[in-house]
Amino acid sequence: MADPELRQRAIALYDRFTHETHDRRVFMRELTLLAGSTAAANALLAGIGANPAAAALTSPSDKRLRLQEVEWPAANGRKLRGYSARPAGPVVKRSAVLVIHENRGLNDHIRDVTRRVALAGFVAVAPDLLTSAGGTPPDEDKAREMIVKLDLAATVADAVVTVNWLKRIQQSTGKVGAVGFCWGGAMVNQLAIGTGPALSAGVAYYGPTPDPARAVRVKAAMLLHYAGLDTRVDAGAPGWVAALKAAHVAVTEFTYPGVNHAFNNDTAKDRYDKTAADLAWSRTIAFLKEHLA
């Protein structure tokens, strides 16, 4: 394992690459200079980047779940595709949770998270918000490039329509929440602004924040998880939290000391922090159960 200071500098480079520059050649050149050799750089990257081959925490063959690839109407005649998970057995009305992916798109890790939500007793749906661009590709660098090119207003509109669709489906009680990670965390904040009272609860993991002036439009209860070492996202958190409180939104915020952005992603071994992830997840499920009851 790299020494902690070197690893943190590598993570800072990686975050700049994945969220700002999207230029892998420049990133690898800088990482190689930092690490001292190409081999050392590749070893660092293996730890700080997500590994698509990492084992899931849940199984797609779990008999306790009913899993489907689904399609539904989005905004302005568009359609969205995604992944659905619910407890197996007869259809029983349950609260619904929208699971919003990172800037890698709808991948196996997010499918795994969707199954975790379903195992907690919800109808869970993870949309592929890259559907309009042809769907999430296997290459995560390409997925990030596609995410950057999305029309934000159209993407939020698709998510808003999805919330309203989830309120009406046969197995739904009509109560809908959302949980998202990184880019998906930012989308949860945007969705809360766009849906008004249609969304009952929103959980944003290390999600970049919108203009605090828009907090007055949020009606959902909000749970915000931040990583203590994530200076990029954390810079906007105080203003957003303060604006939500001023707008009388039921908001709860937790910052987890000493952990990195994406601490919940168990496919990135040097970012994942099991203690923080487990605590945040227990808080997330309790929050959703409270506000979607």
PDB file of C-alpha atoms in Angstrom:
ATOM      1  CA  MET A   1       0.000   0.000   0.000  1.00  0.00           C
ATOM      2  CA  ALA A   2       1.249   3.514  -0.829  1.00  0.00           C
ATOM      3  CA  ASP A   3       2.105   5.812   2.064  1.00  0.00           C
ATOM      4  CA  PRO A   4      -0.926   7.882   3.117  1.00  0.00           C
ATOM      5  CA  GLU A   5       0.388  11.226   1.854  1.00  0.00           C
ATOM      6  CA  LEU A   6       1.205   9.807  -1.579  1.00  0.00           C
ATOM      7  CA  ARG A   7      -2.179   8.101  -1.764  1.00  0.00           C
ATOM      8  CA  GLN A   8      -4.021  11.325  -0.891  1.00  0.00           C
ATOM      9  CA  ARG A   9      -2.130  13.242  -3.555  1.00  0.00           C
ATOM     10  CA  ALA A  10      -2.974  10.507  -6.047  1.00  0.00           C
ATOM     11  CA  ILE A  11      -6.651  10.666  -5.044  1.00  0.00           C
ATOM     12  CA  ALA A  12      -6.628  14.443  -5.573  1.00  0.00           C
ATOM     13  CA  LEU A  13      -5.227  13.912  -9.074  1.00  0.00           C
ATOM     14  CA  TYR A  14      -7.807  11.222  -9.789  1.00  0.00           C
ATOM     15  CA  ASP A  15     -10.694  13.400  -8.601  1.00  0.00           C
ATOM     16  CA  ARG A  16      -9.517  16.246 -10.820  1.00  0.00           C
ATOM     17  CA  PHE A  17      -9.352  13.831 -13.764  1.00  0.00           C
ATOM     18  CA  THR A  18     -12.738  12.214 -13.144  1.00  0.00           C
ATOM     19  CA  HIS A  19     -14.652  15.397 -12.321  1.00  0.00           C
ATOM     20  CA  GLU A  20     -12.896  18.187 -14.207  1.00  0.00           C
ATOM     21  CA  THR A  21     -10.357  17.444 -16.958  1.00  0.00           C
ATOM     22  CA  HIS A  22     -11.413  13.966 -18.237  1.00  0.00           C
ATOM     23  CA  ASP A  23      -8.036  13.744 -19.983  1.00  0.00           C
ATOM     24  CA  ARG A  24      -6.576  10.331 -19.139  1.00  0.00           C
ATOM     25  CA  ARG A  25      -3.227  10.936 -20.855  1.00  0.00           C
ATOM     26  CA  VAL A  26      -2.540  14.043 -18.781  1.00  0.00           C
ATOM     27  CA  PHE A  27      -3.725  12.268 -15.639  1.00  0.00           C
ATOM     28  CA  MET A  28      -1.491   9.251 -16.197  1.00  0.00           C
ATOM     29  CA  ARG A  29       1.501  11.460 -16.951  1.00  0.00           C
ATOM     30  CA  GLU A  30       0.990  13.377 -13.690  1.00  0.00           C
ATOM     31  CA  LEU A  31       0.340  10.200 -11.727  1.00  0.00           C
ATOM     32  CA  THR A  32       3.509   8.615 -13.101  1.00  0.00           C
ATOM     33  CA  LEU A  33       5.551  11.669 -12.085  1.00  0.00           C
ATOM     34  CA  LEU A  34       4.019  11.492  -8.620  1.00  0.00           C
ATOM     35  CA  ALA A  35       4.529   7.735  -8.210  1.00  0.00           C
ATOM     36  CA  GLY A  36       8.005   7.599  -9.746  1.00  0.00           C
ATOM     37  CA  SER A  37       7.336   4.966 -12.433  1.00  0.00           C
ATOM     38  CA  THR A  38       4.625   3.636 -14.704  1.00  0.00           C
ATOM     39  CA  ALA A  39       4.368   0.447 -12.660  1.00  0.00           C
ATOM     40  CA  ALA A  40       3.958   2.386  -9.414  1.00  0.00           C
ATOM     41  CA  ALA A  41       1.364   4.644 -11.031  1.00  0.00           C
ATOM     42  CA  ASN A  42      -0.653   1.672 -12.218  1.00  0.00           C
ATOM     43  CA  ALA A  43      -0.483   0.150  -8.741  1.00  0.00           C
ATOM     44  CA  LEU A  44      -1.786   3.387  -7.227  1.00  0.00           C
ATOM     45  CA  LEU A  45      -4.581   3.605  -9.785  1.00  0.00           C
ATOM     46  CA  ALA A  46      -5.668   0.039  -9.057  1.00  0.00           C
ATOM     47  CA  GLY A  47      -6.408   1.074  -5.485  1.00  0.00           C
ATOM     48  CA  ILE A  48      -7.996   4.492  -5.946  1.00  0.00           C
ATOM     49  CA  GLY A  49     -10.053   3.723  -9.052  1.00  0.00           C
ATOM     50  CA  ALA A  50     -13.191   1.600  -9.099  1.00  0.00           C
ATOM     51  CA  ASN A  51     -12.711  -2.014 -10.120  1.00  0.00           C
ATOM     52  CA  PRO A  52     -15.618  -3.214 -12.304  1.00  0.00           C
ATOM     53  CA  ALA A  53     -14.672  -6.821 -11.504  1.00  0.00           C
ATOM     54  CA  ALA A  54     -14.935  -6.368  -7.732  1.00  0.00           C
ATOM     55  CA  ALA A  55     -17.314  -8.746  -6.001  1.00  0.00           C
ATOM     56  CA  ALA A  56     -20.778  -7.393  -5.225  1.00  0.00           C
ATOM     57  CA  LEU A  57     -22.090  -7.332  -1.663  1.00  0.00           C
ATOM     58  CA  THR A  58     -25.373  -8.827  -2.875  1.00  0.00           C
ATOM     59  CA  SER A  59     -26.095 -11.489  -5.461  1.00  0.00           C
ATOM     60  CA  PRO A  60     -28.110 -11.030  -8.666  1.00  0.00           C
ATOM     61  CA  SER A  61     -29.380 -14.576  -8.076  1.00  0.00           C
ATOM     62  CA  ASP A  62     -30.656 -13.809  -4.550  1.00  0.00           C
ATOM     63  CA  LYS A  63     -34.006 -15.637  -4.279  1.00  0.00           C
ATOM     64  CA  ARG A  64     -35.278 -13.006  -1.869  1.00  0.00           C
ATOM     65  CA  LEU A  65     -35.448 -10.478  -4.692  1.00  0.00           C
ATOM     66  CA  ARG A  66     -37.282  -9.966  -7.955  1.00  0.00           C
ATOM     67  CA  LEU A  67     -34.996  -8.234 -10.439  1.00  0.00           C
ATOM     68  CA  GLN A  68     -35.852  -6.746 -13.831  1.00  0.00           C
ATOM     69  CA  GLU A  69     -34.458  -4.556 -16.576  1.00  0.00           C
ATOM     70  CA  VAL A  70     -37.234  -2.018 -17.108  1.00  0.00           C
ATOM     71  CA  GLU A  71     -38.219   0.880 -19.356  1.00  0.00           C
ATOM     72  CA  TRP A  72     -40.610   3.746 -18.643  1.00  0.00           C
ATOM     73  CA  PRO A  73     -41.689   7.120 -20.079  1.00  0.00           C
ATOM     74  CA  ALA A  74     -39.411  10.083 -19.386  1.00  0.00           C
ATOM     75  CA  ALA A  75     -39.899  13.758 -20.220  1.00  0.00           C
ATOM     76  CA  ASN A  76     -40.876  15.128 -23.646  1.00  0.00           C
ATOM     77  CA  GLY A  77     -41.491  11.764 -25.274  1.00  0.00           C
ATOM     78  CA  ARG A  78     -38.163  10.285 -24.206  1.00  0.00           C
ATOM     79  CA  LYS A  79     -37.813   6.921 -22.522  1.00  0.00           C
ATOM     80  CA  LEU A  80     -35.516   5.743 -19.747  1.00  0.00           C
ATOM     81  CA  ARG A  81     -34.162   2.285 -19.152  1.00  0.00           C
ATOM     82  CA  GLY A  82     -32.982   0.997 -15.818  1.00  0.00           C
ATOM     83  CA  TYR A  83     -32.760  -1.734 -13.227  1.00  0.00           C
ATOM     84  CA  SER A  84     -35.522  -2.628 -10.802  1.00  0.00           C
ATOM     85  CA  ALA A  85     -35.335  -4.643  -7.587  1.00  0.00           C
ATOM     86  CA  ARG A  86     -38.044  -5.495  -5.064  1.00  0.00           C
ATOM     87  CA  PRO A  87     -38.622  -8.161  -2.443  1.00  0.00           C
ATOM     88  CA  ALA A  88     -39.795 -11.427  -4.005  1.00  0.00           C
ATOM     89  CA  GLY A  89     -43.265 -12.827  -3.496  1.00  0.00           C
ATOM     90  CA  PRO A  90     -46.740 -11.442  -4.090  1.00  0.00           C
ATOM     91  CA  VAL A  91     -46.993  -7.791  -5.044  1.00  0.00           C
ATOM     92  CA  VAL A  92     -47.317  -5.772  -1.867  1.00  0.00           C
ATOM     93  CA  LYS A  93     -47.451  -1.999  -1.938  1.00  0.00           C
ATOM     94  CA  ARG A  94     -44.138  -0.589  -0.770  1.00  0.00           C
ATOM     95  CA  SER A  95     -42.413   2.767  -0.718  1.00  0.00           C
ATOM     96  CA  ALA A  96     -40.212   3.368  -3.751  1.00  0.00           C
ATOM     97  CA  VAL A  97     -36.620   4.564  -3.877  1.00  0.00           C
ATOM     98  CA  LEU A  98     -34.840   5.975  -6.909  1.00  0.00           C
ATOM     99  CA  VAL A  99     -31.123   5.032  -6.901  1.00  0.00           C
ATOM    100  CA  ILE A 100     -29.055   7.521  -8.916  1.00  0.00           C
ATOM    101  CA  HIS A 101     -25.686   6.477 -10.258  1.00  0.00           C
ATOM    102  CA  GLU A 102     -22.274   8.138 -10.151  1.00  0.00           C
ATOM    103  CA  ASN A 103     -20.701   9.688 -13.251  1.00  0.00           C
ATOM    104  CA  ARG A 104     -19.788   6.169 -14.387  1.00  0.00           C
ATOM    105  CA  GLY A 105     -23.405   5.507 -15.311  1.00  0.00           C
ATOM    106  CA  LEU A 106     -25.564   2.545 -14.415  1.00  0.00           C
ATOM    107  CA  ASN A 107     -22.959  -0.134 -13.698  1.00  0.00           C
ATOM    108  CA  ASP A 108     -22.821  -3.345 -11.678  1.00  0.00           C
ATOM    109  CA  HIS A 109     -21.933  -1.492  -8.471  1.00  0.00           C
ATOM    110  CA  ILE A 110     -25.094   0.622  -8.677  1.00  0.00           C
ATOM    111  CA  ARG A 111     -27.125  -2.495  -9.472  1.00  0.00           C
ATOM    112  CA  ASP A 112     -25.661  -3.980  -6.285  1.00  0.00           C
ATOM    113  CA  VAL A 113     -26.671  -0.887  -4.291  1.00  0.00           C
ATOM    114  CA  THR A 114     -30.162  -1.124  -5.791  1.00  0.00           C
ATOM    115  CA  ARG A 115     -30.458  -4.687  -4.536  1.00  0.00           C
ATOM    116  CA  ARG A 116     -29.358  -3.534  -1.073  1.00  0.00           C
ATOM    117  CA  VAL A 117     -32.170  -0.982  -1.047  1.00  0.00           C
ATOM    118  CA  ALA A 118     -34.672  -3.661  -2.061  1.00  0.00           C
ATOM    119  CA  LEU A 119     -33.440  -6.002   0.660  1.00  0.00           C
ATOM    120  CA  ALA A 120     -34.306  -3.232   3.122  1.00  0.00           C
ATOM    121  CA  GLY A 121     -37.930  -3.563   2.000  1.00  0.00           C
ATOM    122  CA  PHE A 122     -38.347  -0.983  -0.760  1.00  0.00           C
ATOM    123  CA  VAL A 123     -39.163  -1.051  -4.447  1.00  0.00           C
ATOM    124  CA  ALA A 124     -35.866   0.220  -5.863  1.00  0.00           C
ATOM    125  CA  VAL A 125     -35.285   1.538  -9.376  1.00  0.00           C
ATOM    126  CA  ALA A 126     -31.940   2.680 -10.762  1.00  0.00           C
ATOM    127  CA  PRO A 127     -32.360   4.683 -13.976  1.00  0.00           C
ATOM    128  CA  ASP A 128     -29.676   4.797 -16.636  1.00  0.00           C
ATOM    129  CA  LEU A 129     -29.598   8.550 -17.097  1.00  0.00           C
ATOM    130  CA  LEU A 130     -27.412   8.001 -20.158  1.00  0.00           C
ATOM    131  CA  THR A 131     -30.303   6.275 -21.961  1.00  0.00           C
ATOM    132  CA  SER A 132     -30.793   9.261 -24.275  1.00  0.00           C
ATOM    133  CA  ALA A 133     -27.121   9.054 -25.285  1.00  0.00           C
ATOM    134  CA  GLY A 134     -27.303   5.342 -26.072  1.00  0.00           C
ATOM    135  CA  GLY A 135     -26.942   3.922 -22.568  1.00  0.00           C
ATOM    136  CA  THR A 136     -24.035   3.375 -20.204  1.00  0.00           C
ATOM    137  CA  PRO A 137     -20.994   1.990 -22.056  1.00  0.00           C
ATOM    138  CA  PRO A 138     -18.578  -0.578 -20.567  1.00  0.00           C
ATOM    139  CA  ASP A 139     -15.748   2.010 -20.653  1.00  0.00           C
ATOM    140  CA  GLU A 140     -16.138   4.237 -17.591  1.00  0.00           C
ATOM    141  CA  ASP A 141     -13.991   7.006 -19.118  1.00  0.00           C
ATOM    142  CA  LYS A 142     -16.445   7.132 -22.018  1.00  0.00           C
ATOM    143  CA  ALA A 143     -19.357   7.178 -19.568  1.00  0.00           C
ATOM    144  CA  ARG A 144     -17.884  10.202 -17.800  1.00  0.00           C
ATOM    145  CA  GLU A 145     -17.447  12.001 -21.122  1.00  0.00           C
ATOM    146  CA  MET A 146     -21.084  11.271 -21.940  1.00  0.00           C
ATOM    147  CA  ILE A 147     -22.287  12.473 -18.525  1.00  0.00           C
ATOM    148  CA  VAL A 148     -20.568  15.831 -19.021  1.00  0.00           C
ATOM    149  CA  LYS A 149     -22.399  16.297 -22.334  1.00  0.00           C
ATOM    150  CA  LEU A 150     -25.866  15.639 -20.914  1.00  0.00           C
ATOM    151  CA  ASP A 151     -28.365  18.480 -20.940  1.00  0.00           C
ATOM    152  CA  LEU A 152     -28.768  19.052 -17.191  1.00  0.00           C
ATOM    153  CA  ALA A 153     -32.270  20.500 -17.400  1.00  0.00           C
ATOM    154  CA  ALA A 154     -33.473  17.597 -19.572  1.00  0.00           C
ATOM    155  CA  THR A 155     -31.828  15.048 -17.272  1.00  0.00           C
ATOM    156  CA  VAL A 156     -33.466  16.559 -14.186  1.00  0.00           C
ATOM    157  CA  ALA A 157     -36.791  16.601 -16.056  1.00  0.00           C
ATOM    158  CA  ASP A 158     -36.398  12.878 -16.793  1.00  0.00           C
ATOM    159  CA  ALA A 159     -35.727  12.192 -13.111  1.00  0.00           C
ATOM    160  CA  VAL A 160     -38.745  14.281 -12.053  1.00  0.00           C
ATOM    161  CA  VAL A 161     -41.011  12.315 -14.421  1.00  0.00           C
ATOM    162  CA  THR A 162     -39.536   9.098 -13.004  1.00  0.00           C
ATOM    163  CA  VAL A 163     -40.483  10.114  -9.456  1.00  0.00           C
ATOM    164  CA  ASN A 164     -44.054  10.722 -10.595  1.00  0.00           C
ATOM    165  CA  TRP A 165     -44.072   7.396 -12.457  1.00  0.00           C
ATOM    166  CA  LEU A 166     -42.900   5.597  -9.307  1.00  0.00           C
ATOM    167  CA  LYS A 167     -45.726   7.192  -7.336  1.00  0.00           C
ATOM    168  CA  ARG A 168     -48.253   5.562  -9.719  1.00  0.00           C
ATOM    169  CA  ILE A 169     -46.911   2.044 -10.327  1.00  0.00           C
ATOM    170  CA  GLN A 170     -48.932  -0.873  -8.976  1.00  0.00           C
ATOM    171  CA  GLN A 171     -46.459  -1.910  -6.271  1.00  0.00           C
ATOM    172  CA  SER A 172     -45.927   1.627  -4.905  1.00  0.00           C
ATOM    173  CA  THR A 173     -47.576   3.218  -1.891  1.00  0.00           C
ATOM    174  CA  GLY A 174     -47.114   6.592  -3.568  1.00  0.00           C
ATOM    175  CA  LYS A 175     -44.258   7.586  -1.266  1.00  0.00           C
ATOM    176  CA  VAL A 176     -40.971   8.060  -3.162  1.00  0.00           C
ATOM    177  CA  GLY A 177     -37.427   8.777  -2.010  1.00  0.00           C
ATOM    178  CA  ALA A 178     -34.113   9.074  -3.800  1.00  0.00           C
ATOM    179  CA  VAL A 179     -30.523   8.208  -2.959  1.00  0.00           C
ATOM    180  CA  GLY A 180     -27.549   9.169  -5.106  1.00  0.00           C
ATOM    181  CA  PHE A 181     -23.772   9.077  -5.049  1.00  0.00           C
ATOM    182  CA  CYS A 182     -21.302  11.731  -6.257  1.00  0.00           C
ATOM    183  CA  TRP A 183     -22.860  12.959  -9.556  1.00  0.00           C
ATOM    184  CA  GLY A 184     -25.971  11.117  -8.409  1.00  0.00           C
ATOM    185  CA  GLY A 185     -25.809  12.943  -5.087  1.00  0.00           C
ATOM    186  CA  ALA A 186     -25.822  16.231  -6.973  1.00  0.00           C
ATOM    187  CA  MET A 187     -28.800  14.927  -8.947  1.00  0.00           C
ATOM    188  CA  VAL A 188     -30.683  14.161  -5.722  1.00  0.00           C
ATOM    189  CA  ASN A 189     -30.271  17.805  -4.718  1.00  0.00           C
ATOM    190  CA  GLN A 190     -31.466  18.932  -8.167  1.00  0.00           C
ATOM    191  CA  LEU A 191     -34.338  16.461  -8.069  1.00  0.00           C
ATOM    192  CA  ALA A 192     -35.472  17.747  -4.679  1.00  0.00           C
ATOM    193  CA  ILE A 193     -35.590  21.231  -6.181  1.00  0.00           C
ATOM    194  CA  GLY A 194     -37.435  20.058  -9.284  1.00  0.00           C
ATOM    195  CA  THR A 195     -40.060  17.778  -7.731  1.00  0.00           C
ATOM    196  CA  GLY A 196     -41.255  19.862  -4.825  1.00  0.00           C
ATOM    197  CA  PRO A 197     -43.611  17.794  -2.621  1.00  0.00           C
ATOM    198  CA  ALA A 198     -43.647  14.777  -5.001  1.00  0.00           C
ATOM    199  CA  LEU A 199     -40.376  13.598  -3.446  1.00  0.00           C
ATOM    200  CA  SER A 200     -40.691  12.689   0.219  1.00  0.00           C
ATOM    201  CA  ALA A 201     -37.021  12.056   1.067  1.00  0.00           C
ATOM    202  CA  GLY A 202     -33.649  12.625  -0.559  1.00  0.00           C
ATOM    203  CA  VAL A 203     -30.265  11.189   0.450  1.00  0.00           C
ATOM    204  CA  ALA A 204     -27.174  12.680  -1.193  1.00  0.00           C
ATOM    205  CA  TYR A 205     -23.772  11.070  -0.730  1.00  0.00           C
ATOM    206  CA  TYR A 206     -20.959  13.594  -1.293  1.00  0.00           C
ATOM    207  CA  GLY A 207     -23.030  15.395  -3.899  1.00  0.00           C
ATOM    208  CA  PRO A 208     -21.893  18.777  -5.254  1.00  0.00           C
ATOM    209  CA  THR A 209     -24.400  21.394  -4.184  1.00  0.00           C
ATOM    210  CA  PRO A 210     -26.686  23.628  -6.268  1.00  0.00           C
ATOM    211  CA  ASP A 211     -27.262  27.350  -5.893  1.00  0.00           C
ATOM    212  CA  PRO A 212     -28.386  27.840  -2.270  1.00  0.00           C
ATOM    213  CA  ALA A 213     -31.001  30.322  -3.478  1.00  0.00           C
ATOM    214  CA  ARG A 214     -32.949  27.368  -4.900  1.00  0.00           C
ATOM    215  CA  ALA A 215     -33.314  25.692  -1.498  1.00  0.00           C
ATOM    216  CA  VAL A 216     -36.716  27.369  -1.035  1.00  0.00           C
ATOM    217  CA  ARG A 217     -38.134  24.939  -3.631  1.00  0.00           C
ATOM    218  CA  VAL A 218     -37.135  21.822  -1.664  1.00  0.00           C
ATOM    219  CA  LYS A 219     -39.980  20.114   0.184  1.00  0.00           C
ATOM    220  CA  ALA A 220     -38.432  16.670   0.766  1.00  0.00           C
ATOM    221  CA  ALA A 221     -36.671  15.755   3.984  1.00  0.00           C
ATOM    222  CA  MET A 222     -32.941  15.670   3.175  1.00  0.00           C
ATOM    223  CA  LEU A 223     -30.052  13.570   4.495  1.00  0.00           C
ATOM    224  CA  LEU A 224     -26.607  14.714   3.342  1.00  0.00           C
ATOM    225  CA  HIS A 225     -23.457  12.603   3.743  1.00  0.00           C
ATOM    226  CA  TYR A 226     -20.052  14.263   3.290  1.00  0.00           C
ATOM    227  CA  ALA A 227     -16.501  12.897   3.361  1.00  0.00           C
ATOM    228  CA  GLY A 228     -14.090  14.738   5.648  1.00  0.00           C
ATOM    229  CA  LEU A 229     -11.218  14.715   3.131  1.00  0.00           C
ATOM    230  CA  ASP A 230     -13.398  15.751   0.185  1.00  0.00           C
ATOM    231  CA  THR A 231     -12.494  19.439   0.024  1.00  0.00           C
ATOM    232  CA  ARG A 232     -13.930  19.871  -3.489  1.00  0.00           C
ATOM    233  CA  VAL A 233     -17.501  18.968  -2.500  1.00  0.00           C
ATOM    234  CA  ASP A 234     -17.315  20.035   1.127  1.00  0.00           C
ATOM    235  CA  ALA A 235     -16.651  23.649   0.156  1.00  0.00           C
ATOM    236  CA  GLY A 236     -20.269  24.089  -0.913  1.00  0.00           C
ATOM    237  CA  ALA A 237     -21.876  22.112   1.892  1.00  0.00           C
ATOM    238  CA  PRO A 238     -22.225  24.786   4.623  1.00  0.00           C
ATOM    239  CA  GLY A 239     -24.042  27.219   2.333  1.00  0.00           C
ATOM    240  CA  TRP A 240     -26.419  24.558   1.037  1.00  0.00           C
ATOM    241  CA  VAL A 241     -27.212  23.193   4.501  1.00  0.00           C
ATOM    242  CA  ALA A 242     -27.755  26.696   5.884  1.00  0.00           C
ATOM    243  CA  ALA A 243     -30.076  27.581   2.995  1.00  0.00           C
ATOM    244  CA  LEU A 244     -32.120  24.407   3.509  1.00  0.00           C
ATOM    245  CA  LYS A 245     -32.492  25.165   7.198  1.00  0.00           C
ATOM    246  CA  ALA A 246     -33.491  28.755   6.428  1.00  0.00           C
ATOM    247  CA  ALA A 247     -36.144  27.354   4.063  1.00  0.00           C
ATOM    248  CA  HIS A 248     -37.458  25.163   6.932  1.00  0.00           C
ATOM    249  CA  VAL A 249     -36.452  21.943   5.192  1.00  0.00           C
ATOM    250  CA  ALA A 250     -35.998  18.939   7.491  1.00  0.00           C
ATOM    251  CA  VAL A 251     -32.286  18.467   6.782  1.00  0.00           C
ATOM    252  CA  THR A 252     -29.730  16.271   8.532  1.00  0.00           C
ATOM    253  CA  GLU A 253     -26.029  16.469   7.629  1.00  0.00           C
ATOM    254  CA  PHE A 254     -23.174  14.167   8.599  1.00  0.00           C
ATOM    255  CA  THR A 255     -19.493  14.590   7.800  1.00  0.00           C
ATOM    256  CA  TYR A 256     -17.341  11.481   8.223  1.00  0.00           C
ATOM    257  CA  PRO A 257     -13.829  12.471   9.377  1.00  0.00           C
ATOM    258  CA  GLY A 258     -10.742  11.092   7.683  1.00  0.00           C
ATOM    259  CA  VAL A 259     -12.519   9.478   4.711  1.00  0.00           C
ATOM    260  CA  ASN A 260     -12.417  10.242   1.009  1.00  0.00           C
ATOM    261  CA  HIS A 261     -14.969  11.112  -1.623  1.00  0.00           C
ATOM    262  CA  ALA A 262     -16.693   7.866  -2.724  1.00  0.00           C
ATOM    263  CA  PHE A 263     -16.131   6.222   0.670  1.00  0.00           C
ATOM    264  CA  ASN A 264     -19.280   4.163   0.111  1.00  0.00           C
ATOM    265  CA  ASN A 265     -17.997   2.585  -3.128  1.00  0.00           C
ATOM    266  CA  ASP A 266     -16.669  -0.815  -2.085  1.00  0.00           C
ATOM    267  CA  THR A 267     -15.236  -1.412  -5.581  1.00  0.00           C
ATOM    268  CA  ALA A 268     -12.522   1.231  -4.951  1.00  0.00           C
ATOM    269  CA  LYS A 269     -10.471  -0.391  -2.195  1.00  0.00           C
ATOM    270  CA  ASP A 270      -8.340   2.610  -1.195  1.00  0.00           C
ATOM    271  CA  ARG A 271     -11.343   4.961  -1.033  1.00  0.00           C
ATOM    272  CA  TYR A 272     -13.851   2.608   0.534  1.00  0.00           C
ATOM    273  CA  ASP A 273     -14.168   2.953   4.276  1.00  0.00           C
ATOM    274  CA  LYS A 274     -16.289   0.151   5.670  1.00  0.00           C
ATOM    275  CA  THR A 275     -16.879   1.784   9.049  1.00  0.00           C
ATOM    276  CA  ALA A 276     -18.101   5.055   7.537  1.00  0.00           C
ATOM    277  CA  ALA A 277     -20.005   3.268   4.759  1.00  0.00           C
ATOM    278  CA  ASP A 278     -21.838   0.987   7.171  1.00  0.00           C
ATOM    279  CA  LEU A 279     -22.747   3.878   9.468  1.00  0.00           C
ATOM    280  CA  ALA A 280     -23.923   6.060   6.599  1.00  0.00           C
ATOM    281  CA  TRP A 281     -25.934   3.180   5.136  1.00  0.00           C
ATOM    282  CA  SER A 282     -27.654   2.419   8.441  1.00  0.00           C
ATOM    283  CA  ARG A 283     -28.552   6.105   8.728  1.00  0.00           C
ATOM    284  CA  THR A 284     -29.786   6.130   5.124  1.00  0.00           C
ATOM    285  CA  ILE A 285     -32.118   3.161   5.531  1.00  0.00           C
ATOM    286  CA  ALA A 286     -33.464   4.444   8.855  1.00  0.00           C
ATOM    287  CA  PHE A 287     -34.062   7.876   7.299  1.00  0.00           C
ATOM    288  CA  LEU A 288     -35.883   6.416   4.286  1.00  0.00           C
ATOM    289  CA  LYS A 289     -38.043   4.198   6.471  1.00  0.00           C
ATOM    290  CA  GLU A 290     -38.946   7.167   8.668  1.00  0.00           C
ATOM    291  CA  HIS A 291     -39.860   9.550   5.874  1.00  0.00           C
ATOM    292  CA  LEU A 292     -41.432   7.083   3.451  1.00  0.00           C
ATOM    293  CA  ALA A 293     -43.684   5.395   6.013  1.00  0.00           C
TER     294      ALA A 293
END
